[in-house]
Short mmCIF file of C-alpha atoms in Angstrom, two decimals:
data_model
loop_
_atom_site.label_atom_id
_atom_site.label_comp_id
_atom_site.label_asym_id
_atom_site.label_seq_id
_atom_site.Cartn_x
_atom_site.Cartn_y
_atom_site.Cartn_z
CA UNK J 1 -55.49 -61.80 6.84
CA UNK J 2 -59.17 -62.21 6.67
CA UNK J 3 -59.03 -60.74 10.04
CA UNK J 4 -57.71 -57.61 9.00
CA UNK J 5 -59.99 -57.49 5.76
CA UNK J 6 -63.05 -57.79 8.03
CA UNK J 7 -62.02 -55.04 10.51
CA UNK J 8 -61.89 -52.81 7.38
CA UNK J 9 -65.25 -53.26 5.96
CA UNK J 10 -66.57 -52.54 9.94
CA UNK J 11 -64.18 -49.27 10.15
CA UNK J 12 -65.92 -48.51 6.90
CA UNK J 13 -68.69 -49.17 8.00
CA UNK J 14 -68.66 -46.97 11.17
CA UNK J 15 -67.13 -43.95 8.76
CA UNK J 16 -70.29 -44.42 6.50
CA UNK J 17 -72.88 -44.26 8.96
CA UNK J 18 -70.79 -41.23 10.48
CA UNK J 19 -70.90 -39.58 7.88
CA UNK J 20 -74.45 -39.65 7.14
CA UNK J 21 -75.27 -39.23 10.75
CA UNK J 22 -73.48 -35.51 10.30
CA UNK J 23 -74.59 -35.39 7.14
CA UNK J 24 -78.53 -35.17 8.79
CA UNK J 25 -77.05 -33.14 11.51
CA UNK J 26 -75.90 -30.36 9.54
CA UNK J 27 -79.10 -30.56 7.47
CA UNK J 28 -81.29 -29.84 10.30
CA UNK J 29 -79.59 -27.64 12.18
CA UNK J 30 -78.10 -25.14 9.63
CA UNK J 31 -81.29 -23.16 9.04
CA UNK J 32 -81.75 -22.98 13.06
CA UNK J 33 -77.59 -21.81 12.77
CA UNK J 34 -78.65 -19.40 9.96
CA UNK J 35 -81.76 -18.07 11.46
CA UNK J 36 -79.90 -17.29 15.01
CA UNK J 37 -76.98 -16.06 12.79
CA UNK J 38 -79.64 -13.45 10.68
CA UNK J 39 -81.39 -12.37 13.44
CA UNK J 40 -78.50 -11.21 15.62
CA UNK J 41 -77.34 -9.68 12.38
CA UNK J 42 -80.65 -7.84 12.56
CA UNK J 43 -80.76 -7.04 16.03
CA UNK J 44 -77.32 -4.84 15.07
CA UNK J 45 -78.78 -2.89 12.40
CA UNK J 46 -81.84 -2.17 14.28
CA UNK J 47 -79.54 -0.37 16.50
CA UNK J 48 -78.41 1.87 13.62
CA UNK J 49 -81.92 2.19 11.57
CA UNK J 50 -84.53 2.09 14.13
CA UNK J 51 -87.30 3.05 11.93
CA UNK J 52 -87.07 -0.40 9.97
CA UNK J 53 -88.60 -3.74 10.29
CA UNK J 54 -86.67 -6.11 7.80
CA UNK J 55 -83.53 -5.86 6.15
CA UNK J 56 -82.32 -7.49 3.39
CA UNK J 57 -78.64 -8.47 1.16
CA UNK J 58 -78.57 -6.05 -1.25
CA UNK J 59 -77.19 -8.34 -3.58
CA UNK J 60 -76.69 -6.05 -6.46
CA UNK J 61 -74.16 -3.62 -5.06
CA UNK J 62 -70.74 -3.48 -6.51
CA UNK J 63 -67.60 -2.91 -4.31
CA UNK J 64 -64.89 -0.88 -5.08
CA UNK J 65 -61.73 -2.81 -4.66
CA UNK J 66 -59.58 0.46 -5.04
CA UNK J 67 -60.81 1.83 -1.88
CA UNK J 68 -59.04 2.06 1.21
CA UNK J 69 -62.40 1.95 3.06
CA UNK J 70 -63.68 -1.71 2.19
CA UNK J 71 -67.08 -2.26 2.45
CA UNK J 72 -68.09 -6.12 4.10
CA UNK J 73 -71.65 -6.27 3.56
CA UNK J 74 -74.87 -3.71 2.55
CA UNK J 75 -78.48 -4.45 3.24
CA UNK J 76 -81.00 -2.51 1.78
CA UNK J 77 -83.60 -1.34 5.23
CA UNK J 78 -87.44 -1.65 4.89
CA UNK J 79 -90.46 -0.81 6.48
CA UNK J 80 -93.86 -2.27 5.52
CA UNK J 81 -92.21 -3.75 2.15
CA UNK J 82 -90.88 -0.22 1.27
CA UNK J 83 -87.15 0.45 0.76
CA UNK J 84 -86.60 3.27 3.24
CA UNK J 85 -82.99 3.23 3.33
CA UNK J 86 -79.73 0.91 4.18
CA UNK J 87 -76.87 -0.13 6.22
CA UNK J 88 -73.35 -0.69 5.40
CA UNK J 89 -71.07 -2.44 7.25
CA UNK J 90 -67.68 -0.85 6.45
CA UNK J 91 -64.14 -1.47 7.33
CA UNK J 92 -60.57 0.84 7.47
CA UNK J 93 -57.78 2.14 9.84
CA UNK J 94 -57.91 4.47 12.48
CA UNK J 95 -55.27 4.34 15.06
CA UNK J 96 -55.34 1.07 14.46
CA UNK J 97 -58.63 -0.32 12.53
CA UNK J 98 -61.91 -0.54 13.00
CA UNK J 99 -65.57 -1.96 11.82
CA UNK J 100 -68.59 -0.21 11.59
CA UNK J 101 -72.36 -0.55 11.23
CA UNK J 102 -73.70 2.87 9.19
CA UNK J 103 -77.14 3.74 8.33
CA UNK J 104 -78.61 5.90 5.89
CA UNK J 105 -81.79 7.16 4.75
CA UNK J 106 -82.94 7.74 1.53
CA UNK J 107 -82.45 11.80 2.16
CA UNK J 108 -78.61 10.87 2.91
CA UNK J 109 -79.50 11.44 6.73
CA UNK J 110 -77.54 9.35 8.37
CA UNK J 111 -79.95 7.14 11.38
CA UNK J 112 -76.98 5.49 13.13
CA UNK J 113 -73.64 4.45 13.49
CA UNK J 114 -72.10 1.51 15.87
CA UNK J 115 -68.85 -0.32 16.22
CA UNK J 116 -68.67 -3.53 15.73
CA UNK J 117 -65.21 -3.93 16.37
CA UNK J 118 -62.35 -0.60 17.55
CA UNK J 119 -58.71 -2.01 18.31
CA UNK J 120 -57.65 1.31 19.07
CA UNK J 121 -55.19 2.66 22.36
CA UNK J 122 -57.85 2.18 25.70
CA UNK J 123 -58.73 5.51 27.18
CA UNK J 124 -57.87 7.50 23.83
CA UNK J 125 -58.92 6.09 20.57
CA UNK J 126 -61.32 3.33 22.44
CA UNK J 127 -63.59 6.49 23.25
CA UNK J 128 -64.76 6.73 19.84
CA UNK J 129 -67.27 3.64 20.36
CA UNK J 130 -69.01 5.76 23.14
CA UNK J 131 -72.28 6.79 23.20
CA UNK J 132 -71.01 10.54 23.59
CA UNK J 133 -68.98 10.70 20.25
CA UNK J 134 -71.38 8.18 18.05
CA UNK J 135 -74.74 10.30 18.84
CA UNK J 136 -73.19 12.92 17.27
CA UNK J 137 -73.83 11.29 13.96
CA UNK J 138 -77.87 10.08 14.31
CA UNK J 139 -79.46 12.84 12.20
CA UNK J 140 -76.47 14.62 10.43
CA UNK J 141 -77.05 15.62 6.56
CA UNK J 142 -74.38 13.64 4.65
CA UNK J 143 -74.92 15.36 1.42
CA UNK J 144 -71.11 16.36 1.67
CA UNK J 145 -68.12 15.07 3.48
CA UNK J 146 -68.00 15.46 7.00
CA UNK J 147 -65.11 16.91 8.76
CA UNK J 148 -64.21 16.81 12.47
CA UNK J 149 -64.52 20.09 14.38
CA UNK J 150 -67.53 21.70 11.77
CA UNK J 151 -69.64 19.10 11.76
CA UNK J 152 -68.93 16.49 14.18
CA UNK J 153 -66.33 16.81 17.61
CA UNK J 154 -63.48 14.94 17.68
CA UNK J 155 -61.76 13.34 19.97
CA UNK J 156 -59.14 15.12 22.79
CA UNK J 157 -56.09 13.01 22.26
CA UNK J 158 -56.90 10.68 19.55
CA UNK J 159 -57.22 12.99 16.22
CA UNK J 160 -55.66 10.15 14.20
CA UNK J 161 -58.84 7.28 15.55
CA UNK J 162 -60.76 10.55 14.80
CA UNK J 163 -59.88 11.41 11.36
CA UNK J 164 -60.27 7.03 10.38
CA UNK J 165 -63.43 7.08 11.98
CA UNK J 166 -64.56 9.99 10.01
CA UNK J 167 -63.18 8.37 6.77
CA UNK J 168 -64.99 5.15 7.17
CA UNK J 169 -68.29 6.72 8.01
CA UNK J 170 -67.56 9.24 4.84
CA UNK J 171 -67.16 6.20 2.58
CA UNK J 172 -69.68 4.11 3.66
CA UNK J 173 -71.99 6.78 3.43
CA UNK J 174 -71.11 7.90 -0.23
CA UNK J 175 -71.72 4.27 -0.98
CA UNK J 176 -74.82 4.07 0.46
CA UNK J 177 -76.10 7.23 -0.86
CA UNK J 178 -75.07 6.55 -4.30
CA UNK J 179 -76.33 2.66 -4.16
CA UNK J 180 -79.73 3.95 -3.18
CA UNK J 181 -80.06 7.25 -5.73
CA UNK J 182 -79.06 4.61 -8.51
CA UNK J 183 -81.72 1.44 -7.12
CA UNK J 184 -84.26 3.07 -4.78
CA UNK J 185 -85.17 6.70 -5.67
CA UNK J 186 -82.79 8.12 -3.13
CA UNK J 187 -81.74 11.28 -3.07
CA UNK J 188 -78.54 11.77 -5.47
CA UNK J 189 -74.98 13.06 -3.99
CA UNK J 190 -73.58 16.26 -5.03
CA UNK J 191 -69.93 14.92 -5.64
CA UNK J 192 -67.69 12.06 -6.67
CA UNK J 193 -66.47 9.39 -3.95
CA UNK J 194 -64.33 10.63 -0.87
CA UNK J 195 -60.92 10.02 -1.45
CA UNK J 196 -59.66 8.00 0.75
CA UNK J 197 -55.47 7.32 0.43
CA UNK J 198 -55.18 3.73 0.60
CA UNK J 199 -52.19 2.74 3.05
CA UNK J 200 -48.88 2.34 1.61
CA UNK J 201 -47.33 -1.41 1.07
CA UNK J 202 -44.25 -3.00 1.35
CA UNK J 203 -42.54 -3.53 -1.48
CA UNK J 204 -41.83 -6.83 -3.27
CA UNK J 205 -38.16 -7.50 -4.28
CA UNK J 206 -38.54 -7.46 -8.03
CA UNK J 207 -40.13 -3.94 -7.66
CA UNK J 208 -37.97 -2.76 -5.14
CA UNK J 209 -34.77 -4.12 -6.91
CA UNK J 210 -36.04 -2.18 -10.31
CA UNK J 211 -36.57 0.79 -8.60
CA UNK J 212 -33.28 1.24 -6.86
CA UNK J 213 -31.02 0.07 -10.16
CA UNK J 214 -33.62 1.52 -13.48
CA UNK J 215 -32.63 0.49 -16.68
CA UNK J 216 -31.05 3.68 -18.01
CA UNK J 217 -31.31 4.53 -21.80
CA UNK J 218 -29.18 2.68 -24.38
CA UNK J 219 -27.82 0.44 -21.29
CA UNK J 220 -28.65 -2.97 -20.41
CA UNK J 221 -30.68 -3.91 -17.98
CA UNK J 222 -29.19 -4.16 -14.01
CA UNK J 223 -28.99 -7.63 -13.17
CA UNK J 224 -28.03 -8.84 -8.98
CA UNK J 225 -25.97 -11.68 -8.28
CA UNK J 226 -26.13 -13.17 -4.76
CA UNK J 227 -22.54 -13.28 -2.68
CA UNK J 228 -23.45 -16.72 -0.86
CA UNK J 229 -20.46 -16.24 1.65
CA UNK J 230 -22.50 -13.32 3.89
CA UNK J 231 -26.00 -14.78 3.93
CA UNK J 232 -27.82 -15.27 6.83
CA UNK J 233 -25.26 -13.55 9.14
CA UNK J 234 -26.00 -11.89 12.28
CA UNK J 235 -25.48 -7.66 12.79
CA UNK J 236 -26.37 -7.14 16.72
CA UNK J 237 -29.78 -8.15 17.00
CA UNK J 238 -30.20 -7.95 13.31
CA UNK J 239 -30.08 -10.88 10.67
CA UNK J 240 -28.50 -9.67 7.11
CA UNK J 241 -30.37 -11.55 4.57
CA UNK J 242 -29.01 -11.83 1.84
CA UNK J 243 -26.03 -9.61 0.02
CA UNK J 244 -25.96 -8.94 -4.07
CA UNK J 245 -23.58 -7.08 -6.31
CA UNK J 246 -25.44 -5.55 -9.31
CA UNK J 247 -24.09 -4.88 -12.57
CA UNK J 248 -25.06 -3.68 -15.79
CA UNK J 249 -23.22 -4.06 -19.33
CA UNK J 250 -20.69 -6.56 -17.12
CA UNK J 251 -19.67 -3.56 -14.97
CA UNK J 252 -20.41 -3.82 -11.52
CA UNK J 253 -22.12 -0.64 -10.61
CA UNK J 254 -23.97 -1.29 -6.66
CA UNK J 255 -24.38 -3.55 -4.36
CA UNK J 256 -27.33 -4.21 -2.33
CA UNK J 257 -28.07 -5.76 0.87
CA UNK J 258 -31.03 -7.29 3.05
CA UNK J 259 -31.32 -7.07 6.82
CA UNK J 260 -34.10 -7.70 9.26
CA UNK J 261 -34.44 -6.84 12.79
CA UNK J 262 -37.20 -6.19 15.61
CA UNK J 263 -38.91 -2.69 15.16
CA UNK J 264 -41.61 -1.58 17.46
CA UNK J 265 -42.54 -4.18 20.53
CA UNK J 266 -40.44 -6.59 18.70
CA UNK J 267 -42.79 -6.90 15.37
CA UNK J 268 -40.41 -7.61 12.05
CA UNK J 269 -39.54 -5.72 9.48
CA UNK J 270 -36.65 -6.19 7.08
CA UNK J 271 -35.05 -3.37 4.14
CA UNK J 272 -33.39 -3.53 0.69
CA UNK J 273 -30.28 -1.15 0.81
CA UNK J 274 -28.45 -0.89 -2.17
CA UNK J 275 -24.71 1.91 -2.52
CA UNK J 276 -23.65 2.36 -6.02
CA UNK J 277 -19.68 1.82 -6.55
CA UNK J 278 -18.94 5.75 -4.68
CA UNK J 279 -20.25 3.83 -1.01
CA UNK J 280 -23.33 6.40 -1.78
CA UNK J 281 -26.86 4.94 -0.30
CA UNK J 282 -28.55 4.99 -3.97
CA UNK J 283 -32.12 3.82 -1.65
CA UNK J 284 -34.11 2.12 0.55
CA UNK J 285 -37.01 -0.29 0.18
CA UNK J 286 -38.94 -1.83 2.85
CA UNK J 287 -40.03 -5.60 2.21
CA UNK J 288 -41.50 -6.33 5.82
CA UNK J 289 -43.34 -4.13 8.56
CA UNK J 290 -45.57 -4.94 10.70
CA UNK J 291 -46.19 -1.96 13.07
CA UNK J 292 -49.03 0.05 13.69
CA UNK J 293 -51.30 1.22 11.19
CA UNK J 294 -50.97 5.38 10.71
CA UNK J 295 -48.26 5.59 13.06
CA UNK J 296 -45.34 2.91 12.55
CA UNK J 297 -46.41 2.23 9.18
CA UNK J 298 -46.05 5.37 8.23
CA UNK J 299 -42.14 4.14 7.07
CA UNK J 300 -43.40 3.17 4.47
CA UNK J 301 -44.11 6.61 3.20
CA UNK J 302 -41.41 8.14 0.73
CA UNK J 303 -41.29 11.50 2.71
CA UNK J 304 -39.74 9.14 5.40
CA UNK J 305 -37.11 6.59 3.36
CA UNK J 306 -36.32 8.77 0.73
CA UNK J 307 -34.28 10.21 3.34
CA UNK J 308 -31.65 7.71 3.23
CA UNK J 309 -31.00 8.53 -0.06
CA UNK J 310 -27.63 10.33 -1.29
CA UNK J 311 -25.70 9.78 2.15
CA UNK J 312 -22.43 8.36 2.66
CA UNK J 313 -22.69 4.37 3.85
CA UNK J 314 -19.42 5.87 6.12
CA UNK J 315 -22.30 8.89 7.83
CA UNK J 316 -22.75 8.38 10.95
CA UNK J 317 -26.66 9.50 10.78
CA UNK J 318 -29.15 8.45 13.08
CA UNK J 319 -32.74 9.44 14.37
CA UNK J 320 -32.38 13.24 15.05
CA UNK J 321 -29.13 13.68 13.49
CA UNK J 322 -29.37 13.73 9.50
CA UNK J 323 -32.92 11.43 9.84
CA UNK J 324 -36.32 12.81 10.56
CA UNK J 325 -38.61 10.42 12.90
CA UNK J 326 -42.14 10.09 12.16
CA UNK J 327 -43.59 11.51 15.15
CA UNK J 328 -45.45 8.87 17.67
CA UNK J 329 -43.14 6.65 16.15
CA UNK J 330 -39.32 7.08 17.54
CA UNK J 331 -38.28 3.36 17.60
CA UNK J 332 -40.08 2.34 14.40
CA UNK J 333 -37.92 4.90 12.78
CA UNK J 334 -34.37 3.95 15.09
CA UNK J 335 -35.20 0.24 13.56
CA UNK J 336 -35.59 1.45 9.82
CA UNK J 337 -32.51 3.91 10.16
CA UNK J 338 -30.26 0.72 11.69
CA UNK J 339 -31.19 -1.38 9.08
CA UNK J 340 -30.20 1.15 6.29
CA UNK J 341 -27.16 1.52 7.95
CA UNK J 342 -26.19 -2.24 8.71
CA UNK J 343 -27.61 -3.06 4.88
CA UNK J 344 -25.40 -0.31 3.45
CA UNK J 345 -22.20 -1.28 5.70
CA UNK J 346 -22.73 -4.86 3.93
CA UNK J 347 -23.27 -3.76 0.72
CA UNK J 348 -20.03 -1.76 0.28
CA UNK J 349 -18.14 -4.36 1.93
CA UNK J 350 -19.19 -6.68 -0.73
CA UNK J 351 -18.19 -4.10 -3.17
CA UNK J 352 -14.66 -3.75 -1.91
CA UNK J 353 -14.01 -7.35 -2.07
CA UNK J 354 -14.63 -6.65 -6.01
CA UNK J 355 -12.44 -4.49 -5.52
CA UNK J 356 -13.98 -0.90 -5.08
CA UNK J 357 -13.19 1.84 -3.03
#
């Protein structure tokens, strides 16, 4: 016993003097870390503001958390002491997304632009981060918005990398401009923010559920009950969630159903179906997608699952016939349309064992 009480106090011992030994470590080498970490950090937006010397957190600007466009960091760029202008770094979607180092002087000339990061298609979207299409930007007046073919060229094959590119450097710009007009005597903007539409979500189940079955007026409120018996059953190469019959008042008036399956190169997605008591598709939610930004993710658009809406769960509809693809995106919208179909074939199956048509 006073073996084992001895070893303790040494294995305490050791973790002590660990502890302060990292302790020191950390406290000596952090501003060497930091210093490395600033200068390389400075050694990027050199690239984009040539003209400065030092550039510094500006501390004091306030983000917009509404904005599709978010904006990571701005430093305010000097020269001999003097504010002369700043850099943003700014972050959105393109093809797929993208972050980018923007400067801008206090005349809302912009002095540079560079990628720090492009995950867009090689060959196509990729081509934005070349010198050819970024030089375009060194010197441009970015009093207004800028638009691809007037005051900038895009790029041949990759007008949706293009047109995120072009949003992100609009943003970023407006903020910069309008940062330095309020703190540094720069020149003032002639307009509100760009708007940039922020990409649309899934949908959570309470939301979805209280969209597809509204309260109406002077009725009680819709309320699901799960059918346990059909959970977690397979549909192909499909998984149905869940299954619910909704009713209102004690009348049964829908069903709804969950399935999930593999849309484009496999990635998940899963969609609320619900069919009132008529085996009519009442809607379509989707609670899972993960696809590519601008192109699959586009299902999540209502011009795209509205579409569902009003047909017979018996319609034999499909991609092309009775459903509209989003273009780039054929399989994405196959996967969606299968998953309506399996969710509604469940739903009104769970309806007729309650005895409706």
């Amino acid at each position: 016993m006073k073996q084992i009480i001895k070893l303790g106090f040494v294995l305490a011992a050791y973790a002590s003097v660990a502890c302060v030994s990292l302790a020191l470590v950390y406290n000596l080498t952090a501003p060497a870390i930091e210093a490395a970490k600033q200068a390389k950090a400075s050694a990027g937006m050199k690239i984009v503001f040539e003209d400065a010397d030092t550039f510094s957190p500006a501390s004091d600007f306030e983000k917009d958390p509404a904005s599709a466009v978010n904006i990571n960091a701005v430093h305010t760029a000097q020269k001999d002491g003097k504010v002369i202008g700043a850099v943003i770094e700014a972050a959105g979607a393109t093809y797929d997304k993208a972050v980018m180092l923007v400067g801008l002087d206090l005349n809302r000339t912009i002095t540079g632009i560079q990628f720090l990061s492009l995950t867009d298609t090689p060959g196509f979207g990729q081509r934005a981060a070349e010198p050819e299409f970024t030089d375009q930007f060194k010197g441009l007046a970015a009093q207004n918005t800028l638009a691809a073919g007037t005051d900038f060229d895009g790029l041949s094959g990759a007008t949706i990398t293009t047109k995120g590119v072009a949003n992100i450097i609009n943003y970023a710009v407006w903020a910069a401009g309008d940062y330095l007009a309020k703190n540094h005597g720069g020149q003032a903007g002639t307009g509100g923010a760009p708007v940039v539409e922020a990409a649309p979500s899934v949908f959570d189940f309470d939301t979805a559920f209280e969209e597809l079955f509204p309260v109406e007026e002077g009725a009680e409120k819709p309320v699901y009950t799960e059918v346990p018996e059909v959970a977690e059953t397979q549909a192909g190469s499909m998984t149905v969630n869940k299954v619910w019959t909704v009713s209102a008042g004690g009348k049964i008036i829908g069903a709804m159903a969950s399935v999930s399956g593999p849309s484009f190169h496999d990635a998940q997605a899963s969609v609320l179906t619900a069919v009132n008591t008529e085996r009519t598709i009442i809607g379509c939610r989707i609670t899972e997608l993960n696809d590519t930004p601008n192109i699959g993710m586009r299902a999540l658009e209502k011009d795209f699952y509205e579409q569902f809406t009003g047909k017979s769960a018996d319609e034999a509809f499909a991609v092309n016939e009775g459903i509209d693809a989003l273009s780039g995106a054929t399989i994405t919208s196959a996967a969606i349309t299968d998953m309506v179909k399996a969710g509604a074939a469940q739903a009104v199956a769970a309806l007729s064992a309650q005895g409706g048509n």
